[in-house]
XYZ file of C-alpha atoms in Angstrom:
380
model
C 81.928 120.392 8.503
C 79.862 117.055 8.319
C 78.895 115.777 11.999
C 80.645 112.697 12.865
C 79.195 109.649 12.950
C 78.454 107.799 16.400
C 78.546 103.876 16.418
C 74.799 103.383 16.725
C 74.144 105.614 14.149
C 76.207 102.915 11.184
C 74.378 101.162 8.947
C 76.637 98.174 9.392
C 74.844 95.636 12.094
C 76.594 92.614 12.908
C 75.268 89.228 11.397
C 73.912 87.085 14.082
C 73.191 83.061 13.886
C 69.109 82.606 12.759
C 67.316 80.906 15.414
C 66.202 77.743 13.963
C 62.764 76.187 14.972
C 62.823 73.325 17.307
C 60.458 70.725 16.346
C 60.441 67.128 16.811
C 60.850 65.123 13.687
C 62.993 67.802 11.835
C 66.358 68.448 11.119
C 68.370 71.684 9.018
C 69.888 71.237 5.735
C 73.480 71.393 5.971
C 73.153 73.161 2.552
C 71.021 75.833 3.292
C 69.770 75.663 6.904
C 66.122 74.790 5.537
C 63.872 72.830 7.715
C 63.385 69.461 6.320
C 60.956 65.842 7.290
C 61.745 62.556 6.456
C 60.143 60.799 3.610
C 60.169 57.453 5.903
C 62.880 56.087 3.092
C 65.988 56.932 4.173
C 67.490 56.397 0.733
C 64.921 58.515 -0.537
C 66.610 61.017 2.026
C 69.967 60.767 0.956
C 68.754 61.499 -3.213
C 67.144 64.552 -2.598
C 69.528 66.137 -0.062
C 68.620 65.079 3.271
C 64.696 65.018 3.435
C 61.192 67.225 2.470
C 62.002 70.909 2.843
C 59.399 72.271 5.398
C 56.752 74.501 3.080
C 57.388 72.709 -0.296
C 55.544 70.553 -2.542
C 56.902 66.573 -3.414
C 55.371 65.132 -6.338
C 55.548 61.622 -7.162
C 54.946 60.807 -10.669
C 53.391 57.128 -10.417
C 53.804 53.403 -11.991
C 51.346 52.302 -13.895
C 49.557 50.483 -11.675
C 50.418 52.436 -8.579
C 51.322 49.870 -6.445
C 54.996 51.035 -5.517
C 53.363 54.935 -5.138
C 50.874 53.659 -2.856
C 53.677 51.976 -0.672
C 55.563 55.741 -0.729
C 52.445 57.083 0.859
C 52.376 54.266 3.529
C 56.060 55.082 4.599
C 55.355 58.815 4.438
C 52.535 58.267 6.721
C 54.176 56.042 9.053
C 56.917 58.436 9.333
C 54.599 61.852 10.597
C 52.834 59.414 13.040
C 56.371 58.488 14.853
C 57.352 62.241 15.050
C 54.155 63.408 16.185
C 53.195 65.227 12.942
C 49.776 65.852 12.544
C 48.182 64.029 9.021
C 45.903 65.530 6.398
C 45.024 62.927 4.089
C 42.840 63.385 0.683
C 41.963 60.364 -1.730
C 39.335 60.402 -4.312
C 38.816 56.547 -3.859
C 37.975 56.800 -0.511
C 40.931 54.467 1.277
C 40.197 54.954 4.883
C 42.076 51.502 5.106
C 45.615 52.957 4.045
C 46.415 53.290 7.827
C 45.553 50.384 8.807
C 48.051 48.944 6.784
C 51.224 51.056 7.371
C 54.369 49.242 8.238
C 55.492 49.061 11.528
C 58.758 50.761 12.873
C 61.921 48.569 13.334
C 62.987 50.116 16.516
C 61.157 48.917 19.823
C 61.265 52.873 20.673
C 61.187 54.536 17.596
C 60.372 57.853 18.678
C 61.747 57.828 22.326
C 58.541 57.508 23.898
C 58.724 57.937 27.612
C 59.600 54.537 29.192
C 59.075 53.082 32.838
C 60.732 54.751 35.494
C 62.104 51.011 36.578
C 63.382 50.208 32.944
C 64.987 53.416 32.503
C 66.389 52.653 35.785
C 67.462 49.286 34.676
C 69.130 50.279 32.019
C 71.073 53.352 32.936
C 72.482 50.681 35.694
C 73.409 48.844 32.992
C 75.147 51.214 30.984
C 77.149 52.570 34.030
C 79.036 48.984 35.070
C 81.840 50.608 33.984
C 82.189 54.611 34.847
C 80.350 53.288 37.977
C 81.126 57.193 39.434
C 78.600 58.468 37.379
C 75.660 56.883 38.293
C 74.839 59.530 39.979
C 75.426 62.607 37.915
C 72.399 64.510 35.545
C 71.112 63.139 32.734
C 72.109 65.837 30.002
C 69.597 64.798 27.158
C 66.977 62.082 26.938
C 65.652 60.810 23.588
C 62.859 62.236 24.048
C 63.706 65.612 23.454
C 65.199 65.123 20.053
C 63.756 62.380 17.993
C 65.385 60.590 15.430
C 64.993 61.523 11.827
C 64.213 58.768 9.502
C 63.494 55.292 10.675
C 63.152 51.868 9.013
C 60.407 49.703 9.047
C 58.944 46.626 8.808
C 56.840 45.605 5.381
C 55.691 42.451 7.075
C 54.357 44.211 9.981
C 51.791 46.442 10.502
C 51.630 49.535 12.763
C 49.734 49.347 16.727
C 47.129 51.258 16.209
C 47.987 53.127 19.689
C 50.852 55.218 17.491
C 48.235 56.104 15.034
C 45.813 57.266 17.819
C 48.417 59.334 19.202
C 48.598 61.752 16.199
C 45.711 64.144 14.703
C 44.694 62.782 11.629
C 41.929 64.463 9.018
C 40.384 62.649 6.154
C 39.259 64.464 3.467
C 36.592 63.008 1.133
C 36.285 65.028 -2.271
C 32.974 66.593 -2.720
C 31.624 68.700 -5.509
C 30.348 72.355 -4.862
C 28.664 74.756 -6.857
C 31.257 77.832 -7.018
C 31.688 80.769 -9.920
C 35.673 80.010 -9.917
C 37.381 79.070 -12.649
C 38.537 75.694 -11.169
C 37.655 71.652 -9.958
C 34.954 72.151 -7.965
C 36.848 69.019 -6.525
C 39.795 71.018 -6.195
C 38.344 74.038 -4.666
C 36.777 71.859 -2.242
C 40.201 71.041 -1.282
C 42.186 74.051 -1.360
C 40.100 75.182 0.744
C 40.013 72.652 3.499
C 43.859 72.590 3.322
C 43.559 76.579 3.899
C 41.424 76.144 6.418
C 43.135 73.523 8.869
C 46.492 75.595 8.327
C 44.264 78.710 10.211
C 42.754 76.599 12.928
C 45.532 74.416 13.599
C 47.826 77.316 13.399
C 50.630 75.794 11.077
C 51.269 79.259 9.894
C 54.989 80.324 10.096
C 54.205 83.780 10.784
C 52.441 82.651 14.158
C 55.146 83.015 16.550
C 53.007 82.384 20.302
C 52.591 78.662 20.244
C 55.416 77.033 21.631
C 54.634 73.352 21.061
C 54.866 73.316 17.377
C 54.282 70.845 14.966
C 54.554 69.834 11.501
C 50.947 68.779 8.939
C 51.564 66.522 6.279
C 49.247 66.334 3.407
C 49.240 63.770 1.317
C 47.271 63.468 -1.967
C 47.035 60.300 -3.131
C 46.283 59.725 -7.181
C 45.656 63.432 -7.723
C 44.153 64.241 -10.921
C 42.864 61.044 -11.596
C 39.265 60.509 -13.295
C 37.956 60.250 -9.975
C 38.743 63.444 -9.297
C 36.506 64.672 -12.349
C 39.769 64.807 -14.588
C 37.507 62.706 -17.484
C 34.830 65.495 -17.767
C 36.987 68.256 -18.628
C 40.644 67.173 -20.552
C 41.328 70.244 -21.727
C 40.881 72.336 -17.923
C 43.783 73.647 -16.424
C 42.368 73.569 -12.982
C 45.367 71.013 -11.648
C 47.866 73.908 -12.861
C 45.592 76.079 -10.783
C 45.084 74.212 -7.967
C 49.082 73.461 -8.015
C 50.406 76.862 -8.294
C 47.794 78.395 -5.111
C 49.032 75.197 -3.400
C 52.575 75.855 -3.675
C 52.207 79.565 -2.307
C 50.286 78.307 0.340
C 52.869 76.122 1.500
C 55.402 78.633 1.221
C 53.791 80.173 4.132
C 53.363 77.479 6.514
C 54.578 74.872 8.588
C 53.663 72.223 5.995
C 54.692 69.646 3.446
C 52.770 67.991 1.204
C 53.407 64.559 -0.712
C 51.515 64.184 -3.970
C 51.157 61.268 -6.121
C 49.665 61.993 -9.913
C 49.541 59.150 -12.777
C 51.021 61.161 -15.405
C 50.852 58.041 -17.655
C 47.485 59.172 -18.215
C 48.012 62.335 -20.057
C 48.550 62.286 -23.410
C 50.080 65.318 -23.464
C 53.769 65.857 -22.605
C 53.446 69.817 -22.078
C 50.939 69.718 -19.838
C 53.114 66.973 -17.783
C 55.702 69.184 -17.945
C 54.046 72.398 -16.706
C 52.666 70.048 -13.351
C 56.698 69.153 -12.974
C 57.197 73.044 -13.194
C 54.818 73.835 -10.445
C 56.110 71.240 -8.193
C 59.560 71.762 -5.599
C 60.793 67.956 -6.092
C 59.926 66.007 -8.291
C 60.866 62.373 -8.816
C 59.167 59.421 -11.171
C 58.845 55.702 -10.605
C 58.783 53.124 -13.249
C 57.869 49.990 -12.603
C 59.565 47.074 -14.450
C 56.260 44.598 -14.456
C 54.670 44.323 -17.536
C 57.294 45.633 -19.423
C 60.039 43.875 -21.602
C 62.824 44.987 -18.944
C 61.021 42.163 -16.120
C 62.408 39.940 -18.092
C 66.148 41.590 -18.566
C 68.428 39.525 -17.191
C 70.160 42.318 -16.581
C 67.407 44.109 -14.072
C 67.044 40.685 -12.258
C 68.062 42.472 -8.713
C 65.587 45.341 -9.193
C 61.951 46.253 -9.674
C 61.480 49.578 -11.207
C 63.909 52.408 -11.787
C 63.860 55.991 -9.718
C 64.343 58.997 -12.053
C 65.134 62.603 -10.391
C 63.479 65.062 -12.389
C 63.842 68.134 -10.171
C 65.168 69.036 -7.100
C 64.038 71.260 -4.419
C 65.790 75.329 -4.447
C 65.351 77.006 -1.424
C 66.896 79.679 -0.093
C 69.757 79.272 -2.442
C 70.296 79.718 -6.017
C 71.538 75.807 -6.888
C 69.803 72.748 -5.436
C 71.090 69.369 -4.034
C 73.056 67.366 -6.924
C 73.098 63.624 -6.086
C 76.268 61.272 -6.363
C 74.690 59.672 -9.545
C 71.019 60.360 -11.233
C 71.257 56.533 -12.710
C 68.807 54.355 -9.785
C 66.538 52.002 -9.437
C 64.663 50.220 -6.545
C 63.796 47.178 -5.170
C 61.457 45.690 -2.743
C 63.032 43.283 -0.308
C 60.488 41.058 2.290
C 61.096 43.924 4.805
C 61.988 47.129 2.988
C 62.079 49.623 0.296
C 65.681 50.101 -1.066
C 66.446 53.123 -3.576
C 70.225 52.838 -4.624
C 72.997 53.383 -7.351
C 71.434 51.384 -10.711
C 74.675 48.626 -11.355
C 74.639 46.719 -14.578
C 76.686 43.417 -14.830
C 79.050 43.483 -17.778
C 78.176 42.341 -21.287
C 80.253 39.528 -21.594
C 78.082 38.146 -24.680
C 80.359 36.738 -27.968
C 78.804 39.146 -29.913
C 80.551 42.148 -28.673
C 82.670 43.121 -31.263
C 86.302 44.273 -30.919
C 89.113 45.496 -33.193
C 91.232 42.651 -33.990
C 94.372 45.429 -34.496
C 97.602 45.682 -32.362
C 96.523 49.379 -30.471
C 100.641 49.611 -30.614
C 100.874 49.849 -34.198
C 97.992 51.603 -34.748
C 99.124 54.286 -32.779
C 102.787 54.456 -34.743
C 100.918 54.338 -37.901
C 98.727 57.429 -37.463
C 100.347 60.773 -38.134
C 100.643 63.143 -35.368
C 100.666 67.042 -35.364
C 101.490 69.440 -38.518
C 104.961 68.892 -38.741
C 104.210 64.890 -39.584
C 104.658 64.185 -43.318
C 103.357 61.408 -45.558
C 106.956 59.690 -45.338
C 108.029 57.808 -42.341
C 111.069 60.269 -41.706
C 113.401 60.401 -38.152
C 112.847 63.558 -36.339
C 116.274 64.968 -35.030
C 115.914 67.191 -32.057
């Protein structure tokens, strides 16, 4: 007679809610429950399903003269200094000036920095003219606690350089060194000082004792350019290489990294296609100056179009699918717009239409197998 089975010994366990990491400046995906970071756009956001997934890789595919890609970097950047994220930052042109030009935040508070006890004071007073009996009761949750995801800014304005101060922020300069690897020297330079700040900064997810957690951005700017010793050697695959040990390190950490590449500058489309492959999200920007569509009356409201290429799948088998793939953006004096692409009709004369009456088109035609050549009465 088989022994009967007690309750502890089942193999059935009951599914319990995953505890989901608190940190500042992040948010779950209401698809999958993935931890995802603003881009700074909100727009940008709402296209690729609600923001950056935490331990993924974002590629921006750049306009030709990289003028709109630079301004994604300076709204990514602006973004991990309000949440308190700490910055990683690797150019091959050396741009140490690229934070001292970052937009400033809309908001007066932007990240619910601790005010004065007096205005705080001043202002809950205000607040409670009304329910004047509960001046006097707890308050349940200050802004401070949980910061706001996404936040406009201000193109015209640039950033105190007291938020910037308040964050960690590591500049990277590329340097050649002699190594038997098959890769960039430039790029094993770099994979290795990514490696290494995830290790001593502890951004690895698997680390579980440090309470006050944060998030690193890296951000590459113009990666694979000729000043990153692309020129000498055409034919290397070391960005593939570099890519793909990237990704897996980011898979593993509490880390996203933003990437801008002029692919313009590869003549060949496979090899585009295989850095697209090895990237989460992927999205392209073409801008319309210098180009016959600047001059399209029918582009007048926008200045390049945004194409979605690929979209991030984590932790789920199908990805985010946006309301419509056709968009474009445009820069206004104060900020970076990406929305639905609307062309005005073509109301030109020389459109042209069929002159016949639809009505007796339609009774002329024959319909189904039981119609004959002969215009015959069908009796029911």
């Amino acid at each position: 007679m088989a022994a009967s089975i007690g309750v502890k010994d089942t193999c059935f366990q009951k599914k319990r809610k995953t505890k989901l990491l608190n940190i500042r400046g992040t948010k779950p995906s209401v698809q999958n429950g993935q931890l995802l970071v603003s881009t700074g756009i909100p727009s940008f956001d709402f296209v690729i399903g609600g923001g950056i997934p935490v331990g993924s890789v974002l590629l921006v595919e750049e306009d030709k003269y990289g003028s709109y890609a630079n301004l994604l970097v300076k709204y990514s950047l602006a973004e991990g200094i309000l949440c308190g994220h700490d910055l990683f930052l690797s150019c091959a042109d050396n741009r140490t000036n690229i934070l001292q030009n970052l937009p400033k935040p809309i908001d007066s508070n932007p990240i619910g920095w601790a005010k004065p006890q007096s205005e705080a004071t001043e202002d809950r007073k205000e607040n409670m003219k009304i329910a004047w009996r509960y001046e006097h009761l707890p308050k349940q949750q200050t802004e401070e606690e949980g910061v706001g995801f996404g936040h406009y800014y201000d193109l015209s304005k640039t950033m105190d350089e007291d938020f910037i101060k308040s964050v960690k922020v590591t500049h990277h300069q590329p340097r050649e060194q002699k190594n038997r690897s098959n890769m960039n020297p430039y790029y094993k330079d770099l994979l290795d000082s990514i490696q290494h700040q995830i290790n001593v900064g502890k951004y690895n997810s698997a680390v579980i004792e440090n309470k006050d957690r944060t998030i690193l951005r890296i951000v590459l700017q113009s990666f694979g350019s000729a000043q990153w010793g692309e020129e000498n050697c055409p034919t290397d695959y070391s960005l593939l290489r570099f890519l793909h040990a990237l990704r897996a390190l980011m898979r593993t950490s509490l880390a996203v990294c933003f990437v801008t590449i002029p692919t313009h500058i590869f003549q060949d489309g496979t090899f585009t296609h295989r850095i697209e492959q090895l990237c989460d999200t992927v999205v392209e920007i073409e801008s319309f100056v210098g180009s016959e569509k600047e001059e399209n009356h029918a582009y007048k409201d926008y200045h390049g179009l945004f194409t979605i290429k690929k979209l991030t799948r984590l932790n789920g088998l199908t990805s985010h699918v946006p309301d419509s793939f056709d968009l474009a953006f445009k820069l206004k004096k104060k900020k970076f717009v990406i929305e639905k692409l609307h062309l005005p009709p073509d109301l030109s004369e020389s459109v042209s239409r069929s002159q016949q009456d639809p009505v007796k088109t339609a009774k002329s035609s024959n319909y189904g197998c039981a119609s004959s050549a002969q215009k015959k009465n069908l009796d029911f």
